[in-house]
Every structure is written in structure tokens, then in C-alpha cells.
Amino acid sequence: MIKIDCHVHTHASPDALNSPQAIIEACRRRGVDKIVVADHNTIAGALALRELVPDLVIVGEEIKTTDGELIAFFVEEEVPARLPLEEAIARLRDQGAIIGVPHPLDSLRREAMGRKALLTIIDRVDFLEGFNARCILPGDNRRALALAREHSLPVTAGSDAHSPMEIGAAYVEMPPFASKEDFLPSLRQARLGGHLSCPLVHFTSVWAKIRRKTPMTKSQ
């Protein structure tokens, strides 16, 4: 079995503090074998990190659509923000990406897709994020898991890390896979692990945004 944190941000996301070296060191300390780097509306950070540690990184993207966020794995071409949901899915499907919905029923996160929009595309996604460590209300994750089971969809778990201390907070343990085509069959055998992060981690995102707006501050 391998341990994968299926939702990690680099400092290519405007609300994240994770430098490449900090990510690598955190994964080594916590026994994380792979991560999906899913920055907001960009794959630049994922591509840069994959150059450094190709065996660690799956290139992903968290994409803001007009109806909430998608998350995609094995992304080859960046999908821009604010597209209609159907168009974003079509662009991802055309490039062979694996498509999911992050924190789908998070009742406190305005980027969450929510049940109404999700049900319109539930038959066109490959998985739901069943456990997101940044969800403040545990019931929101439980409802996502229940919905995935209702529709026979596999689930992922991810820290949604925006700071190094969060990496590995949530993860899946799943059989090793040799290719993108093997990923979903392996995911269907996964076990979810980890814990909710302290709600105070959300302040790291606020701090990251402040740093970006301060001219004298340089990203690490």
C-alpha cells in the first residue's frame, strides 16, 4: 500500500505558503509516498515540483467554475478559472484527466459546489473528495462520503494543505498503480486516513494573501 495526500497546494496558489523544499521535507517526515498538487487555477507549481521529485507528484488542478470548484488529477493542460461547469469538465475530459469534486458539501466554504450543482454532473465525475482535512464541520465530510456511496463513486482524502504543517493530515492508503489508467481501480480499494486540521490553519491562508500584497515580501 502507498500513502497519498490527494490535495496539496504550493505557493503557486495565492493563499498558500508551501515552498517546494518545505513540501518535500514534510512528505519525507510523515511517510507520504505521493501527493496530488492541486493549486488554484494553475498547474505551474505542480509542474515545477514534479521536475524536482517526479516520483512524488501527480499534477492536478483545483478549478473554480461558475458553479463551484472541480479538482482534477493527471492534468496536462491548465484549465482557466470561471468557465461554465460543463465546459471545464469537457476540457478536462478531452485531455484524459481524472475529474472529481473537492469538499463538495462543505457548508462553510463558498467555493464548495453544493448538492444541487453536484447532482447535475454526478454521472460525469470520477470521484468525490470524501475527507478534506480543512472542513470545519465533520458532518460535511460524512455527507460527501454518503453521497459518493449512493452513486458508487470512489473517494479521496486530502489535507488541502496551504502550509507545511498540514501536509499528510488526511490521505488515502491504496495499492500501488503503474499508470493513470490504473489509478481509479486502485482508488476503489483505498482506505481513508488522517484527521481534521485545527480550524486555525485557515489563518495561514489569510496570512499568505497578506504577504502577496506586501511589496517587500518575496515568496520562498
PDB file of C-alpha atoms in Angstrom:
ATOM      1  CA  MET A   1       0.000   0.000   0.000  1.00  0.00           C
ATOM      2  CA  ILE A   2       1.119   3.558  -0.660  1.00  0.00           C
ATOM      3  CA  LYS A   3       0.116   6.707   1.205  1.00  0.00           C
ATOM      4  CA  ILE A   4      -1.175   9.592  -0.925  1.00  0.00           C
ATOM      5  CA  ASP A   5      -2.268  13.050   0.185  1.00  0.00           C
ATOM      6  CA  CYS A   6      -4.696  13.818  -2.625  1.00  0.00           C
ATOM      7  CA  HIS A   7      -4.956  17.591  -2.193  1.00  0.00           C
ATOM      8  CA  VAL A   8      -1.897  19.787  -1.596  1.00  0.00           C
ATOM      9  CA  HIS A   9      -1.175  23.391  -2.594  1.00  0.00           C
ATOM     10  CA  THR A  10       2.151  25.020  -3.398  1.00  0.00           C
ATOM     11  CA  HIS A  11       2.883  28.716  -3.148  1.00  0.00           C
ATOM     12  CA  ALA A  12       1.689  28.967  -6.749  1.00  0.00           C
ATOM     13  CA  SER A  13      -1.722  29.263  -5.081  1.00  0.00           C
ATOM     14  CA  PRO A  14      -2.180  32.840  -3.860  1.00  0.00           C
ATOM     15  CA  ASP A  15      -3.381  31.675  -0.443  1.00  0.00           C
ATOM     16  CA  ALA A  16      -0.661  29.087   0.260  1.00  0.00           C
ATOM     17  CA  LEU A  17       2.768  29.177   1.896  1.00  0.00           C
ATOM     18  CA  ASN A  18       4.218  25.834   0.752  1.00  0.00           C
ATOM     19  CA  SER A  19       7.637  26.151  -0.876  1.00  0.00           C
ATOM     20  CA  PRO A  20       8.861  23.151  -2.868  1.00  0.00           C
ATOM     21  CA  GLN A  21      11.504  22.233  -0.293  1.00  0.00           C
ATOM     22  CA  ALA A  22       9.039  22.501   2.590  1.00  0.00           C
ATOM     23  CA  ILE A  23       6.661  20.147   0.799  1.00  0.00           C
ATOM     24  CA  ILE A  24       9.384  17.599   0.081  1.00  0.00           C
ATOM     25  CA  GLU A  25      10.630  17.642   3.676  1.00  0.00           C
ATOM     26  CA  ALA A  26       7.120  17.341   5.127  1.00  0.00           C
ATOM     27  CA  CYS A  27       6.341  14.335   2.928  1.00  0.00           C
ATOM     28  CA  ARG A  28       9.548  12.615   3.990  1.00  0.00           C
ATOM     29  CA  ARG A  29       8.900  13.235   7.676  1.00  0.00           C
ATOM     30  CA  ARG A  30       5.321  11.965   7.514  1.00  0.00           C
ATOM     31  CA  GLY A  31       5.807   8.995   5.248  1.00  0.00           C
ATOM     32  CA  VAL A  32       3.742  10.376   2.378  1.00  0.00           C
ATOM     33  CA  ASP A  33       4.622   8.481  -0.804  1.00  0.00           C
ATOM     34  CA  LYS A  34       2.770  10.673  -3.297  1.00  0.00           C
ATOM     35  CA  ILE A  35       0.839  13.922  -3.371  1.00  0.00           C
ATOM     36  CA  VAL A  36      -1.613  15.443  -5.796  1.00  0.00           C
ATOM     37  CA  VAL A  37      -0.575  19.065  -6.234  1.00  0.00           C
ATOM     38  CA  ALA A  38      -3.819  20.873  -6.991  1.00  0.00           C
ATOM     39  CA  ASP A  39      -3.180  24.596  -6.976  1.00  0.00           C
ATOM     40  CA  HIS A  40      -5.952  27.082  -7.619  1.00  0.00           C
ATOM     41  CA  ASN A  41      -6.446  27.510 -11.366  1.00  0.00           C
ATOM     42  CA  THR A  42      -2.834  26.753 -12.291  1.00  0.00           C
ATOM     43  CA  ILE A  43      -0.552  23.772 -12.835  1.00  0.00           C
ATOM     44  CA  ALA A  44       2.677  25.795 -12.762  1.00  0.00           C
ATOM     45  CA  GLY A  45       3.541  24.864  -9.184  1.00  0.00           C
ATOM     46  CA  ALA A  46       2.783  21.196  -9.766  1.00  0.00           C
ATOM     47  CA  LEU A  47       4.942  21.067 -12.883  1.00  0.00           C
ATOM     48  CA  ALA A  48       7.848  22.784 -11.105  1.00  0.00           C
ATOM     49  CA  LEU A  49       7.663  20.404  -8.157  1.00  0.00           C
ATOM     50  CA  ARG A  50       7.398  17.376 -10.452  1.00  0.00           C
ATOM     51  CA  GLU A  51      10.657  18.435 -12.086  1.00  0.00           C
ATOM     52  CA  LEU A  52      12.330  18.159  -8.675  1.00  0.00           C
ATOM     53  CA  VAL A  53      10.646  14.978  -7.425  1.00  0.00           C
ATOM     54  CA  PRO A  54       8.847  13.196 -10.277  1.00  0.00           C
ATOM     55  CA  ASP A  55       8.031  10.105  -8.219  1.00  0.00           C
ATOM     56  CA  LEU A  56       6.284  12.195  -5.553  1.00  0.00           C
ATOM     57  CA  VAL A  57       3.993  14.411  -7.619  1.00  0.00           C
ATOM     58  CA  ILE A  58       0.767  13.868  -9.519  1.00  0.00           C
ATOM     59  CA  VAL A  59      -0.065  17.048 -11.431  1.00  0.00           C
ATOM     60  CA  GLY A  60      -3.523  18.279 -10.553  1.00  0.00           C
ATOM     61  CA  GLU A  61      -5.540  21.478 -10.512  1.00  0.00           C
ATOM     62  CA  GLU A  62      -8.338  22.878  -8.375  1.00  0.00           C
ATOM     63  CA  ILE A  63     -10.519  24.822 -10.781  1.00  0.00           C
ATOM     64  CA  LYS A  64     -13.039  27.498  -9.918  1.00  0.00           C
ATOM     65  CA  THR A  65     -16.045  27.244 -12.226  1.00  0.00           C
ATOM     66  CA  THR A  66     -19.209  29.289 -12.332  1.00  0.00           C
ATOM     67  CA  ASP A  67     -20.837  26.607 -10.153  1.00  0.00           C
ATOM     68  CA  GLY A  68     -18.186  25.746  -7.594  1.00  0.00           C
ATOM     69  CA  GLU A  69     -14.819  24.008  -7.703  1.00  0.00           C
ATOM     70  CA  LEU A  70     -13.617  20.906  -9.514  1.00  0.00           C
ATOM     71  CA  ILE A  71     -10.413  19.038  -8.750  1.00  0.00           C
ATOM     72  CA  ALA A  72      -8.596  17.108 -11.465  1.00  0.00           C
ATOM     73  CA  PHE A  73      -5.679  14.652 -11.407  1.00  0.00           C
ATOM     74  CA  PHE A  74      -3.191  13.904 -14.211  1.00  0.00           C
ATOM     75  CA  VAL A  75      -3.723  17.295 -15.809  1.00  0.00           C
ATOM     76  CA  GLU A  76      -1.675  18.023 -18.930  1.00  0.00           C
ATOM     77  CA  GLU A  77      -3.099  21.418 -19.894  1.00  0.00           C
ATOM     78  CA  GLU A  78      -4.173  24.134 -17.467  1.00  0.00           C
ATOM     79  CA  VAL A  79      -7.898  24.877 -17.381  1.00  0.00           C
ATOM     80  CA  PRO A  80      -8.735  28.541 -16.693  1.00  0.00           C
ATOM     81  CA  ALA A  81     -10.993  29.728 -13.905  1.00  0.00           C
ATOM     82  CA  ARG A  82     -14.599  30.841 -14.192  1.00  0.00           C
ATOM     83  CA  LEU A  83     -15.635  28.625 -17.068  1.00  0.00           C
ATOM     84  CA  PRO A  84     -19.118  27.135 -17.027  1.00  0.00           C
ATOM     85  CA  LEU A  85     -19.050  23.818 -15.206  1.00  0.00           C
ATOM     86  CA  GLU A  86     -19.847  21.789 -18.307  1.00  0.00           C
ATOM     87  CA  GLU A  87     -17.066  23.437 -20.329  1.00  0.00           C
ATOM     88  CA  ALA A  88     -14.474  22.869 -17.612  1.00  0.00           C
ATOM     89  CA  ILE A  89     -15.419  19.182 -17.448  1.00  0.00           C
ATOM     90  CA  ALA A  90     -15.232  18.896 -21.240  1.00  0.00           C
ATOM     91  CA  ARG A  91     -11.737  20.429 -21.332  1.00  0.00           C
ATOM     92  CA  LEU A  92     -10.527  18.060 -18.635  1.00  0.00           C
ATOM     93  CA  ARG A  93     -12.112  15.041 -20.289  1.00  0.00           C
ATOM     94  CA  ASP A  94     -10.533  15.939 -23.642  1.00  0.00           C
ATOM     95  CA  GLN A  95      -7.067  15.692 -22.112  1.00  0.00           C
ATOM     96  CA  GLY A  96      -7.774  12.465 -20.247  1.00  0.00           C
ATOM     97  CA  ALA A  97      -7.727  13.939 -16.740  1.00  0.00           C
ATOM     98  CA  ILE A  98      -9.407  12.204 -13.826  1.00  0.00           C
ATOM     99  CA  ILE A  99     -12.145  14.502 -12.541  1.00  0.00           C
ATOM    100  CA  GLY A 100     -13.537  14.954  -9.046  1.00  0.00           C
ATOM    101  CA  VAL A 101     -15.176  17.456  -6.748  1.00  0.00           C
ATOM    102  CA  PRO A 102     -13.292  18.793  -3.703  1.00  0.00           C
ATOM    103  CA  HIS A 103     -15.011  19.376  -0.340  1.00  0.00           C
ATOM    104  CA  PRO A 104     -18.305  19.030  -2.268  1.00  0.00           C
ATOM    105  CA  LEU A 105     -20.751  19.612   0.579  1.00  0.00           C
ATOM    106  CA  ASP A 106     -18.745  21.938   2.815  1.00  0.00           C
ATOM    107  CA  SER A 107     -21.438  24.173   4.240  1.00  0.00           C
ATOM    108  CA  LEU A 108     -18.982  26.911   5.310  1.00  0.00           C
ATOM    109  CA  ARG A 109     -16.910  27.232   2.143  1.00  0.00           C
ATOM    110  CA  ARG A 110     -18.320  29.416  -0.589  1.00  0.00           C
ATOM    111  CA  GLU A 111     -16.235  27.640  -3.250  1.00  0.00           C
ATOM    112  CA  ALA A 112     -17.895  24.311  -2.481  1.00  0.00           C
ATOM    113  CA  MET A 113     -20.140  23.071  -5.253  1.00  0.00           C
ATOM    114  CA  GLY A 114     -23.055  22.037  -3.077  1.00  0.00           C
ATOM    115  CA  ARG A 115     -25.562  19.271  -3.618  1.00  0.00           C
ATOM    116  CA  LYS A 116     -27.764  20.963  -6.230  1.00  0.00           C
ATOM    117  CA  ALA A 117     -24.993  21.685  -8.753  1.00  0.00           C
ATOM    118  CA  LEU A 118     -23.179  18.458  -7.957  1.00  0.00           C
ATOM    119  CA  LEU A 119     -26.185  16.309  -8.776  1.00  0.00           C
ATOM    120  CA  THR A 120     -26.324  17.817 -12.264  1.00  0.00           C
ATOM    121  CA  ILE A 121     -22.858  16.431 -13.086  1.00  0.00           C
ATOM    122  CA  ILE A 122     -22.512  13.485 -10.687  1.00  0.00           C
ATOM    123  CA  ASP A 123     -22.558  10.993 -13.566  1.00  0.00           C
ATOM    124  CA  ARG A 124     -19.677  12.833 -15.281  1.00  0.00           C
ATOM    125  CA  VAL A 125     -17.131  12.840 -12.479  1.00  0.00           C
ATOM    126  CA  ASP A 126     -14.809  10.018 -11.464  1.00  0.00           C
ATOM    127  CA  PHE A 127     -14.652  10.554  -7.693  1.00  0.00           C
ATOM    128  CA  LEU A 128     -15.619  12.783  -4.808  1.00  0.00           C
ATOM    129  CA  GLU A 129     -13.312  14.066  -2.101  1.00  0.00           C
ATOM    130  CA  GLY A 130     -14.733  12.154   0.835  1.00  0.00           C
ATOM    131  CA  PHE A 131     -12.466  13.581   3.511  1.00  0.00           C
ATOM    132  CA  ASN A 132     -10.996  17.072   3.415  1.00  0.00           C
ATOM    133  CA  ALA A 133      -8.934  17.950   6.488  1.00  0.00           C
ATOM    134  CA  ARG A 134      -9.849  21.640   6.229  1.00  0.00           C
ATOM    135  CA  CYS A 135     -13.583  21.050   6.607  1.00  0.00           C
ATOM    136  CA  ILE A 136     -14.530  22.583   9.931  1.00  0.00           C
ATOM    137  CA  LEU A 137     -17.745  20.594  10.397  1.00  0.00           C
ATOM    138  CA  PRO A 138     -17.168  16.804  10.410  1.00  0.00           C
ATOM    139  CA  GLY A 139     -20.701  16.207   9.172  1.00  0.00           C
ATOM    140  CA  ASP A 140     -19.868  17.849   5.839  1.00  0.00           C
ATOM    141  CA  ASN A 141     -17.314  15.125   5.117  1.00  0.00           C
ATOM    142  CA  ARG A 142     -19.724  12.423   6.254  1.00  0.00           C
ATOM    143  CA  ARG A 143     -22.381  13.713   3.870  1.00  0.00           C
ATOM    144  CA  ALA A 144     -19.882  13.698   0.998  1.00  0.00           C
ATOM    145  CA  LEU A 145     -18.975  10.090   1.770  1.00  0.00           C
ATOM    146  CA  ALA A 146     -22.608   9.089   1.884  1.00  0.00           C
ATOM    147  CA  LEU A 147     -23.321  10.750  -1.453  1.00  0.00           C
ATOM    148  CA  ALA A 148     -20.335   9.028  -3.055  1.00  0.00           C
ATOM    149  CA  ARG A 149     -21.528   5.647  -1.818  1.00  0.00           C
ATOM    150  CA  GLU A 150     -25.035   6.362  -3.068  1.00  0.00           C
ATOM    151  CA  HIS A 151     -23.620   6.912  -6.554  1.00  0.00           C
ATOM    152  CA  SER A 152     -20.945   4.184  -6.379  1.00  0.00           C
ATOM    153  CA  LEU A 153     -18.112   6.688  -6.720  1.00  0.00           C
ATOM    154  CA  PRO A 154     -14.672   6.161  -5.173  1.00  0.00           C
ATOM    155  CA  VAL A 155     -13.466   8.769  -2.706  1.00  0.00           C
ATOM    156  CA  THR A 156     -10.218  10.554  -1.993  1.00  0.00           C
ATOM    157  CA  ALA A 157      -8.838  12.181   1.128  1.00  0.00           C
ATOM    158  CA  GLY A 158      -6.553  15.175   1.248  1.00  0.00           C
ATOM    159  CA  SER A 159      -5.105  17.673   3.659  1.00  0.00           C
ATOM    160  CA  ASP A 160      -5.896  20.619   1.366  1.00  0.00           C
ATOM    161  CA  ALA A 161      -2.589  21.836   2.785  1.00  0.00           C
ATOM    162  CA  HIS A 162      -1.812  25.506   2.390  1.00  0.00           C
ATOM    163  CA  SER A 163       1.041  25.347   4.917  1.00  0.00           C
ATOM    164  CA  PRO A 164       3.728  22.704   5.545  1.00  0.00           C
ATOM    165  CA  MET A 165       2.342  21.651   8.924  1.00  0.00           C
ATOM    166  CA  GLU A 166      -0.866  20.440   7.245  1.00  0.00           C
ATOM    167  CA  ILE A 167       0.673  18.042   4.730  1.00  0.00           C
ATOM    168  CA  GLY A 168      -0.372  14.462   5.405  1.00  0.00           C
ATOM    169  CA  ALA A 169      -3.202  15.403   7.749  1.00  0.00           C
ATOM    170  CA  ALA A 170      -5.548  13.393   5.503  1.00  0.00           C
ATOM    171  CA  TYR A 171      -4.625  10.731   2.982  1.00  0.00           C
ATOM    172  CA  VAL A 172      -5.572   7.503   1.271  1.00  0.00           C
ATOM    173  CA  GLU A 173      -3.734   4.213   1.551  1.00  0.00           C
ATOM    174  CA  MET A 174      -4.160   2.336  -1.710  1.00  0.00           C
ATOM    175  CA  PRO A 175      -2.415  -0.313  -3.824  1.00  0.00           C
ATOM    176  CA  PRO A 176       0.418   0.993  -5.990  1.00  0.00           C
ATOM    177  CA  PHE A 177      -0.541   1.888  -9.545  1.00  0.00           C
ATOM    178  CA  ALA A 178       1.635   1.911 -12.644  1.00  0.00           C
ATOM    179  CA  SER A 179      -0.262   4.408 -14.776  1.00  0.00           C
ATOM    180  CA  LYS A 180      -3.120   6.878 -14.906  1.00  0.00           C
ATOM    181  CA  GLU A 181      -5.335   4.092 -16.216  1.00  0.00           C
ATOM    182  CA  ASP A 182      -4.647   2.052 -13.080  1.00  0.00           C
ATOM    183  CA  PHE A 183      -5.389   4.892 -10.675  1.00  0.00           C
ATOM    184  CA  LEU A 184      -9.168   4.602 -10.312  1.00  0.00           C
ATOM    185  CA  PRO A 185      -9.223   0.799  -9.893  1.00  0.00           C
ATOM    186  CA  SER A 186      -6.592   1.223  -7.185  1.00  0.00           C
ATOM    187  CA  LEU A 187      -8.537   4.084  -5.577  1.00  0.00           C
ATOM    188  CA  ARG A 188     -11.601   1.855  -5.253  1.00  0.00           C
ATOM    189  CA  GLN A 189      -9.542  -0.273  -2.862  1.00  0.00           C
ATOM    190  CA  ALA A 190      -8.319   2.684  -0.804  1.00  0.00           C
ATOM    191  CA  ARG A 191      -8.639   3.264   2.916  1.00  0.00           C
ATOM    192  CA  LEU A 192      -9.091   6.818   4.164  1.00  0.00           C
ATOM    193  CA  GLY A 193      -6.857   8.028   6.961  1.00  0.00           C
ATOM    194  CA  GLY A 194      -5.969  11.103   8.940  1.00  0.00           C
ATOM    195  CA  HIS A 195      -7.747  13.746  10.964  1.00  0.00           C
ATOM    196  CA  LEU A 196      -9.297  17.180  10.670  1.00  0.00           C
ATOM    197  CA  SER A 197      -6.847  20.044  10.897  1.00  0.00           C
ATOM    198  CA  CYS A 198      -7.237  22.678  13.569  1.00  0.00           C
ATOM    199  CA  PRO A 199      -9.568  25.393  12.227  1.00  0.00           C
ATOM    200  CA  LEU A 200      -6.829  27.936  12.913  1.00  0.00           C
ATOM    201  CA  VAL A 201      -4.961  26.699   9.818  1.00  0.00           C
ATOM    202  CA  HIS A 202      -7.332  28.850   7.779  1.00  0.00           C
ATOM    203  CA  PHE A 203      -5.473  31.880   9.114  1.00  0.00           C
ATOM    204  CA  THR A 204      -2.374  30.701   7.235  1.00  0.00           C
ATOM    205  CA  SER A 205      -4.296  31.318   4.015  1.00  0.00           C
ATOM    206  CA  VAL A 206      -5.170  34.821   5.166  1.00  0.00           C
ATOM    207  CA  TRP A 207      -1.519  35.449   6.041  1.00  0.00           C
ATOM    208  CA  ALA A 208      -0.385  34.167   2.651  1.00  0.00           C
ATOM    209  CA  LYS A 209      -2.679  36.625   0.888  1.00  0.00           C
ATOM    210  CA  ILE A 210      -1.374  39.474   3.043  1.00  0.00           C
ATOM    211  CA  ARG A 211       2.222  38.547   2.210  1.00  0.00           C
ATOM    212  CA  ARG A 212       1.454  38.619  -1.511  1.00  0.00           C
ATOM    213  CA  LYS A 213       0.095  42.150  -1.172  1.00  0.00           C
ATOM    214  CA  THR A 214       3.196  43.396   0.664  1.00  0.00           C
ATOM    215  CA  PRO A 215       5.709  44.687  -1.937  1.00  0.00           C
ATOM    216  CA  MET A 216       8.826  43.964   0.103  1.00  0.00           C
ATOM    217  CA  THR A 217       7.868  40.357   0.752  1.00  0.00           C
ATOM    218  CA  LYS A 218       9.224  37.712  -1.589  1.00  0.00           C
ATOM    219  CA  SER A 219       7.859  34.193  -1.916  1.00  0.00           C
ATOM    220  CA  GLN A 220      10.240  31.494  -0.768  1.00  0.00           C
TER     221      GLN A 220
END
